[in-house]
Short mmCIF file of C-alpha atoms in Angstrom, two decimals:
data_model
loop_
_atom_site.label_atom_id
_atom_site.label_comp_id
_atom_site.label_asym_id
_atom_site.label_seq_id
_atom_site.Cartn_x
_atom_site.Cartn_y
_atom_site.Cartn_z
CA MET X 1 -0.24 0.10 0.04
CA ARG X 2 1.74 3.21 -0.97
CA LEU X 3 0.43 5.83 1.43
CA LEU X 4 1.14 9.39 0.87
CA LEU X 5 -2.38 10.97 0.02
CA ALA X 6 -3.27 7.89 -2.28
CA LEU X 7 -1.35 9.93 -5.21
CA ALA X 8 -0.62 6.11 -6.07
CA ALA X 9 -4.24 5.67 -7.29
CA ALA X 10 -4.11 8.53 -9.60
CA LEU X 11 -0.75 7.49 -11.25
CA SER X 12 -1.40 3.91 -12.25
CA LEU X 13 -2.64 2.14 -15.30
CA THR X 14 -5.81 0.28 -15.53
CA ALA X 15 -4.94 -1.23 -18.68
CA CYS X 16 -5.27 -5.18 -17.87
CA GLY X 17 -5.95 -7.36 -21.21
CA GLU X 18 -5.37 -4.12 -23.29
CA PRO X 19 -2.74 -4.17 -26.03
CA ALA X 20 1.19 -2.92 -25.08
CA HIS X 21 0.85 0.88 -24.69
CA VAL X 22 3.69 2.61 -26.51
CA TRP X 23 5.10 5.17 -24.08
CA PRO X 24 6.80 8.12 -25.24
CA PRO X 25 10.81 8.29 -24.34
CA ALA X 26 11.56 9.18 -21.02
CA SER X 27 12.44 12.25 -19.49
CA PRO X 28 11.23 12.28 -15.74
CA PRO X 29 11.59 15.55 -13.79
CA LEU X 30 15.14 15.59 -12.64
CA TRP X 31 17.52 18.78 -10.98
CA GLU X 32 20.90 19.51 -9.95
CA VAL X 33 21.26 21.27 -6.86
CA THR X 34 24.61 22.99 -6.19
CA GLY X 35 26.32 25.33 -3.43
CA ARG X 36 29.03 27.71 -3.10
CA ASN X 37 31.29 25.52 -0.86
CA GLY X 38 30.91 22.55 -3.42
CA GLU X 39 27.71 21.20 -2.28
CA GLN X 40 25.95 18.81 -4.47
CA ALA X 41 22.43 16.84 -4.74
CA TRP X 42 20.12 15.41 -7.59
CA LEU X 43 16.06 15.81 -6.78
CA LEU X 44 14.25 13.23 -8.66
CA GLY X 45 10.45 13.44 -8.93
CA THR X 46 9.43 9.86 -8.69
CA ILE X 47 5.95 7.85 -9.27
CA HIS X 48 5.38 5.17 -6.58
CA ALA X 49 3.29 2.66 -9.30
CA LEU X 50 3.66 2.15 -12.79
CA PRO X 51 2.44 -0.20 -15.44
CA ASP X 52 4.30 -3.07 -16.62
CA GLY X 53 7.29 -2.43 -19.22
CA VAL X 54 7.76 1.67 -18.77
CA GLU X 55 11.17 2.25 -19.15
CA TRP X 56 12.10 5.28 -17.08
CA HIS X 57 15.56 5.43 -16.70
CA THR X 58 17.98 7.96 -18.50
CA ASP X 59 21.35 8.78 -18.95
CA ALA X 60 20.97 11.93 -16.87
CA ILE X 61 19.23 9.92 -14.06
CA ASP X 62 21.86 7.07 -13.97
CA ARG X 63 25.01 9.38 -13.95
CA ALA X 64 23.41 11.65 -11.27
CA PHE X 65 22.88 8.33 -9.20
CA ALA X 66 26.13 7.16 -9.73
CA SER X 67 27.59 10.77 -8.61
CA SER X 68 25.83 10.42 -5.29
CA ASP X 69 26.89 8.85 -2.36
CA MET X 70 23.37 8.43 -0.51
CA LEU X 71 19.86 7.68 -1.69
CA MET X 72 17.10 9.65 0.45
CA VAL X 73 13.51 8.56 -0.06
CA GLU X 74 10.40 8.99 1.65
CA ILE X 75 10.07 5.39 3.42
CA GLY X 76 12.98 3.43 3.42
CA ASN X 77 11.75 0.09 4.73
CA LEU X 78 9.10 0.01 1.62
CA GLY X 79 9.23 -3.61 1.74
CA ASP X 80 8.42 -4.06 5.17
CA THR X 81 4.61 -4.55 4.70
CA GLU X 82 4.02 -6.40 8.15
CA GLU X 83 5.49 -3.04 10.09
CA ALA X 84 3.11 -0.81 7.70
CA ARG X 85 0.08 -3.02 8.41
CA GLN X 86 0.69 -2.86 12.44
CA ASP X 87 1.35 1.16 12.18
CA PHE X 88 -1.80 1.63 9.90
CA THR X 89 -3.74 -0.37 12.26
CA LYS X 90 -2.89 1.27 15.37
CA LEU X 91 -4.20 4.68 13.94
CA SER X 92 -7.10 3.71 11.42
CA VAL X 93 -9.34 1.80 13.82
CA SER X 94 -11.39 3.98 16.26
CA THR X 95 -14.85 4.09 17.72
CA PRO X 96 -17.95 3.02 15.58
CA GLN X 97 -18.14 5.14 12.75
CA PRO X 98 -20.92 6.32 10.48
CA PRO X 99 -21.59 4.32 7.49
CA LEU X 100 -18.74 5.30 4.71
CA THR X 101 -21.39 6.06 2.02
CA LEU X 102 -22.76 8.75 4.57
CA ARG X 103 -19.03 10.19 4.63
CA VAL X 104 -19.50 11.58 1.27
CA SER X 105 -22.15 13.86 -0.38
CA LYS X 106 -25.19 12.29 -1.93
CA ASP X 107 -23.64 13.15 -5.81
CA ASP X 108 -20.58 10.86 -4.63
CA ARG X 109 -22.24 7.99 -3.21
CA PRO X 110 -22.81 6.10 -6.49
CA ALA X 111 -19.15 6.47 -7.66
CA LEU X 112 -18.12 5.18 -3.94
CA GLU X 113 -20.59 2.28 -4.09
CA ALA X 114 -19.05 1.37 -7.22
CA LEU X 115 -15.34 1.63 -5.98
CA MET X 116 -16.36 -0.29 -2.64
CA LYS X 117 -17.78 -3.24 -4.96
CA ARG X 118 -14.73 -2.96 -7.12
CA ALA X 119 -12.76 -3.71 -3.77
CA SER X 120 -15.09 -6.44 -2.56
CA LEU X 121 -15.93 -4.09 0.57
CA THR X 122 -19.04 -2.98 2.07
CA ASN X 123 -19.97 -0.53 4.65
CA GLU X 124 -19.51 -3.23 7.33
CA ASP X 125 -16.00 -3.56 6.69
CA PHE X 126 -15.42 0.45 7.84
CA TRP X 127 -17.63 0.41 10.70
CA ASN X 128 -14.88 1.39 12.92
CA VAL X 129 -12.29 2.73 10.23
CA GLU X 130 -11.66 6.38 10.18
CA THR X 131 -12.28 8.37 7.12
CA TRP X 132 -8.79 8.89 6.44
CA ALA X 133 -7.82 5.16 6.48
CA ALA X 134 -10.85 4.09 4.36
CA ALA X 135 -9.62 6.54 1.37
CA LEU X 136 -6.42 4.88 1.51
CA MET X 137 -7.82 1.49 1.27
CA LEU X 138 -10.12 2.54 -1.35
CA SER X 139 -7.20 4.03 -3.20
CA ASN X 140 -5.15 1.18 -3.07
CA ALA X 141 -7.99 -0.95 -4.14
CA ALA X 142 -8.43 1.22 -7.02
CA ARG X 143 -4.99 1.06 -8.88
CA ALA X 144 -4.37 -1.71 -11.19
CA THR X 145 -0.49 -2.08 -11.03
CA GLU X 146 1.74 -3.38 -8.01
CA PRO X 147 3.88 -0.93 -6.12
CA ALA X 148 6.93 -3.36 -7.05
CA ASN X 149 6.91 -1.11 -10.09
CA GLY X 150 7.42 1.96 -8.09
CA VAL X 151 10.48 4.12 -8.80
CA ASP X 152 11.60 4.45 -5.34
CA ARG X 153 11.61 0.64 -4.81
CA ALA X 154 13.77 0.00 -8.27
CA LEU X 155 16.37 2.84 -6.62
CA LEU X 156 16.45 1.17 -3.20
CA LYS X 157 17.16 -1.98 -4.72
CA LEU X 158 20.54 -0.54 -6.22
CA GLY X 159 22.47 -0.69 -2.91
CA LYS X 160 23.25 2.97 -1.96
CA PRO X 161 23.35 4.01 1.64
CA VAL X 162 19.81 5.13 2.39
CA ARG X 163 18.61 7.96 4.40
CA ALA X 164 14.69 7.51 5.14
CA LEU X 165 12.74 11.37 5.19
CA GLU X 166 9.87 9.80 7.02
CA SER X 167 8.37 6.74 8.35
CA TYR X 168 5.16 4.72 8.39
CA THR X 169 4.23 6.14 11.53
CA ALA X 170 4.84 9.32 10.57
CA GLN X 171 3.21 9.53 7.39
CA PHE X 172 0.07 7.86 8.89
CA ALA X 173 -0.14 10.34 11.57
CA ARG X 174 -0.52 13.18 9.47
CA PHE X 175 -3.79 11.42 7.91
CA ASP X 176 -4.81 10.66 11.33
CA SER X 177 -4.43 14.38 12.60
CA LEU X 178 -6.58 15.57 9.73
CA PRO X 179 -10.00 17.44 11.09
CA GLU X 180 -12.80 14.82 9.94
CA SER X 181 -14.05 17.56 7.32
CA ASP X 182 -10.58 17.14 5.55
CA GLN X 183 -10.53 13.56 5.71
CA ARG X 184 -14.15 13.27 3.77
CA ALA X 185 -12.47 15.78 1.45
CA LEU X 186 -9.72 13.27 0.61
CA LEU X 187 -12.28 10.31 0.60
CA ALA X 188 -14.43 12.25 -1.90
CA GLY X 189 -11.14 13.10 -4.01
CA VAL X 190 -10.04 9.45 -4.10
CA VAL X 191 -13.65 8.47 -5.16
CA ARG X 192 -13.94 10.82 -8.02
CA GLU X 193 -10.56 9.99 -9.08
CA ALA X 194 -11.01 6.57 -9.47
CA GLY X 195 -14.08 7.23 -11.75
CA THR X 196 -11.89 9.04 -14.14
CA ASP X 197 -9.84 7.63 -16.97
CA ARG X 198 -6.76 9.65 -16.98
CA ASP X 199 -4.26 7.18 -16.12
CA ARG X 200 -2.62 7.04 -19.22
CA ASP X 201 -2.26 10.76 -19.31
CA ASN X 202 -1.25 11.15 -15.52
CA VAL X 203 1.85 8.43 -16.33
CA THR X 204 2.75 10.12 -19.62
CA ALA X 205 3.07 13.45 -17.93
CA TRP X 206 5.31 11.90 -15.30
CA LEU X 207 7.54 10.17 -17.76
CA THR X 208 8.00 13.05 -20.30
CA GLY X 209 8.25 15.68 -17.16
CA ASP X 210 5.37 18.04 -17.81
CA LEU X 211 5.09 19.96 -14.60
CA ASP X 212 2.04 21.70 -15.75
CA ALA X 213 0.17 18.64 -16.27
CA LEU X 214 1.66 17.17 -13.28
CA GLU X 215 0.12 20.31 -11.22
CA ARG X 216 -3.07 20.06 -12.97
CA GLN X 217 -3.69 16.58 -11.50
CA MET X 218 -2.09 17.55 -8.13
CA ASN X 219 -4.64 20.45 -8.12
CA ARG X 220 -7.56 18.08 -8.90
CA GLU X 221 -6.43 15.45 -6.31
CA PHE X 222 -6.16 17.87 -3.21
CA LEU X 223 -3.66 20.74 -3.89
CA GLY X 224 -6.81 23.01 -3.88
CA THR X 225 -7.94 21.87 -0.64
CA PRO X 226 -5.82 24.05 2.04
CA GLY X 227 -6.86 21.56 4.97
CA LEU X 228 -5.05 18.91 2.75
CA SER X 229 -2.26 20.39 1.10
CA GLY X 230 -1.00 21.98 3.95
CA PRO X 231 -0.06 19.24 6.64
CA LEU X 232 0.22 16.47 3.97
CA LEU X 233 2.39 18.32 1.09
CA ILE X 234 3.53 21.78 1.89
CA ASP X 235 4.70 21.26 5.71
CA ARG X 236 6.56 17.77 4.44
CA ASN X 237 8.25 19.96 1.76
CA HIS X 238 9.64 22.25 4.25
CA TYR X 239 10.79 19.11 6.75
CA PHE X 240 12.15 17.59 3.51
CA ALA X 241 14.18 20.66 2.25
CA GLY X 242 15.24 21.22 5.69
CA ALA X 243 16.62 17.18 5.91
CA ILE X 244 18.59 17.80 2.25
CA ASN X 245 19.91 20.82 3.56
CA VAL X 246 21.20 18.88 6.75
CA ALA X 247 22.65 16.06 4.47
CA LEU X 248 24.22 18.76 2.20
CA VAL X 249 26.10 20.48 5.26
CA GLN X 250 27.31 16.92 6.25
CA ARG X 251 29.04 17.14 2.91
CA HIS X 252 26.74 14.17 1.35
CA LYS X 253 25.91 14.32 -2.17
CA PRO X 254 22.33 12.87 -1.71
CA PHE X 255 20.43 11.33 -4.68
CA VAL X 256 16.95 12.68 -3.60
CA ALA X 257 13.86 10.48 -4.78
CA VAL X 258 10.20 11.59 -3.62
CA GLY X 259 6.77 11.65 -5.31
CA ALA X 260 6.71 14.24 -7.78
CA GLY X 261 4.02 16.26 -6.24
CA HIS X 262 7.10 17.56 -3.93
CA MET X 263 8.61 18.96 -6.79
CA LEU X 264 5.71 21.28 -7.97
CA GLY X 265 5.18 24.86 -7.31
CA PRO X 266 6.70 27.67 -4.95
CA ASP X 267 6.61 25.18 -2.14
CA GLY X 268 8.16 22.46 -4.21
CA LEU X 269 11.37 21.22 -3.53
CA PRO X 270 13.51 23.03 -5.93
CA ALA X 271 11.84 26.18 -4.78
CA LEU X 272 12.62 25.90 -1.28
CA LEU X 273 16.15 24.96 -1.70
CA ALA X 274 16.90 27.89 -4.47
CA ALA X 275 15.27 30.00 -1.17
CA ARG X 276 18.18 28.42 0.82
CA GLY X 277 20.80 29.88 -1.56
CA TYR X 278 21.45 26.74 -3.61
CA THR X 279 21.49 26.65 -7.26
CA VAL X 280 19.06 24.42 -8.45
CA ARG X 281 18.55 23.67 -12.16
CA ARG X 282 16.28 21.45 -14.24
CA LEU X 283 18.40 18.81 -16.48
CA PRO X 284 17.25 17.63 -19.52
#
């Protein structure tokens, strides 16, 4: 289950049984960060789940990774599903909750019911599950690809020393701290996005490094809701930028691979590191 804001649901491909899709040449969003004292880092905006057969490596990515001495990712132990399950259960289970279908507007209920049916789940399965957790469960069920295709997992397998920016507990706690109204906004966003057919467009936007298209996608999902974008994205970006700065001060050369949404706009990592005095340039 890929956690952060259920972004993976919108970036997965529902193409089972269809002819193999021809993807465009790869150019995922990649930046180089340099400082006046020889500091150097690289930022790769990643995607957490991909269809089979997508080739995303480029010479620029491979050169940057080879030049780095550390891999920085959101979660360092992505393969530890038991820890994820335990942490999720601790925070997701609560006192009896309203039926899930009553936690969205009447207009969204048919789509929610369809998504629940697709996931072989009913209201009874969510009787004591908090709304944010239900949203993540349905987001996970909505995607057709496996997280094993995620870019971060592929990079972790390459054996570079790893520094995790967060933990499962920290990520789940951010969702758990949301007011119920924002949790319901998250659930509604998951339901609406699961009912669309934009998956290929979203993967193509990431694969070709189309930041404008990625930002439009993020706005559809949650950036337009301040109660979600603040704690789940912007606050985390500032924390990530601080951690990257620490690694640079320690004379490391980190290769930072986090979700592409963390790279966008004035609160994205490129902009935040530039504001700290680093030179940040997009690599072709």
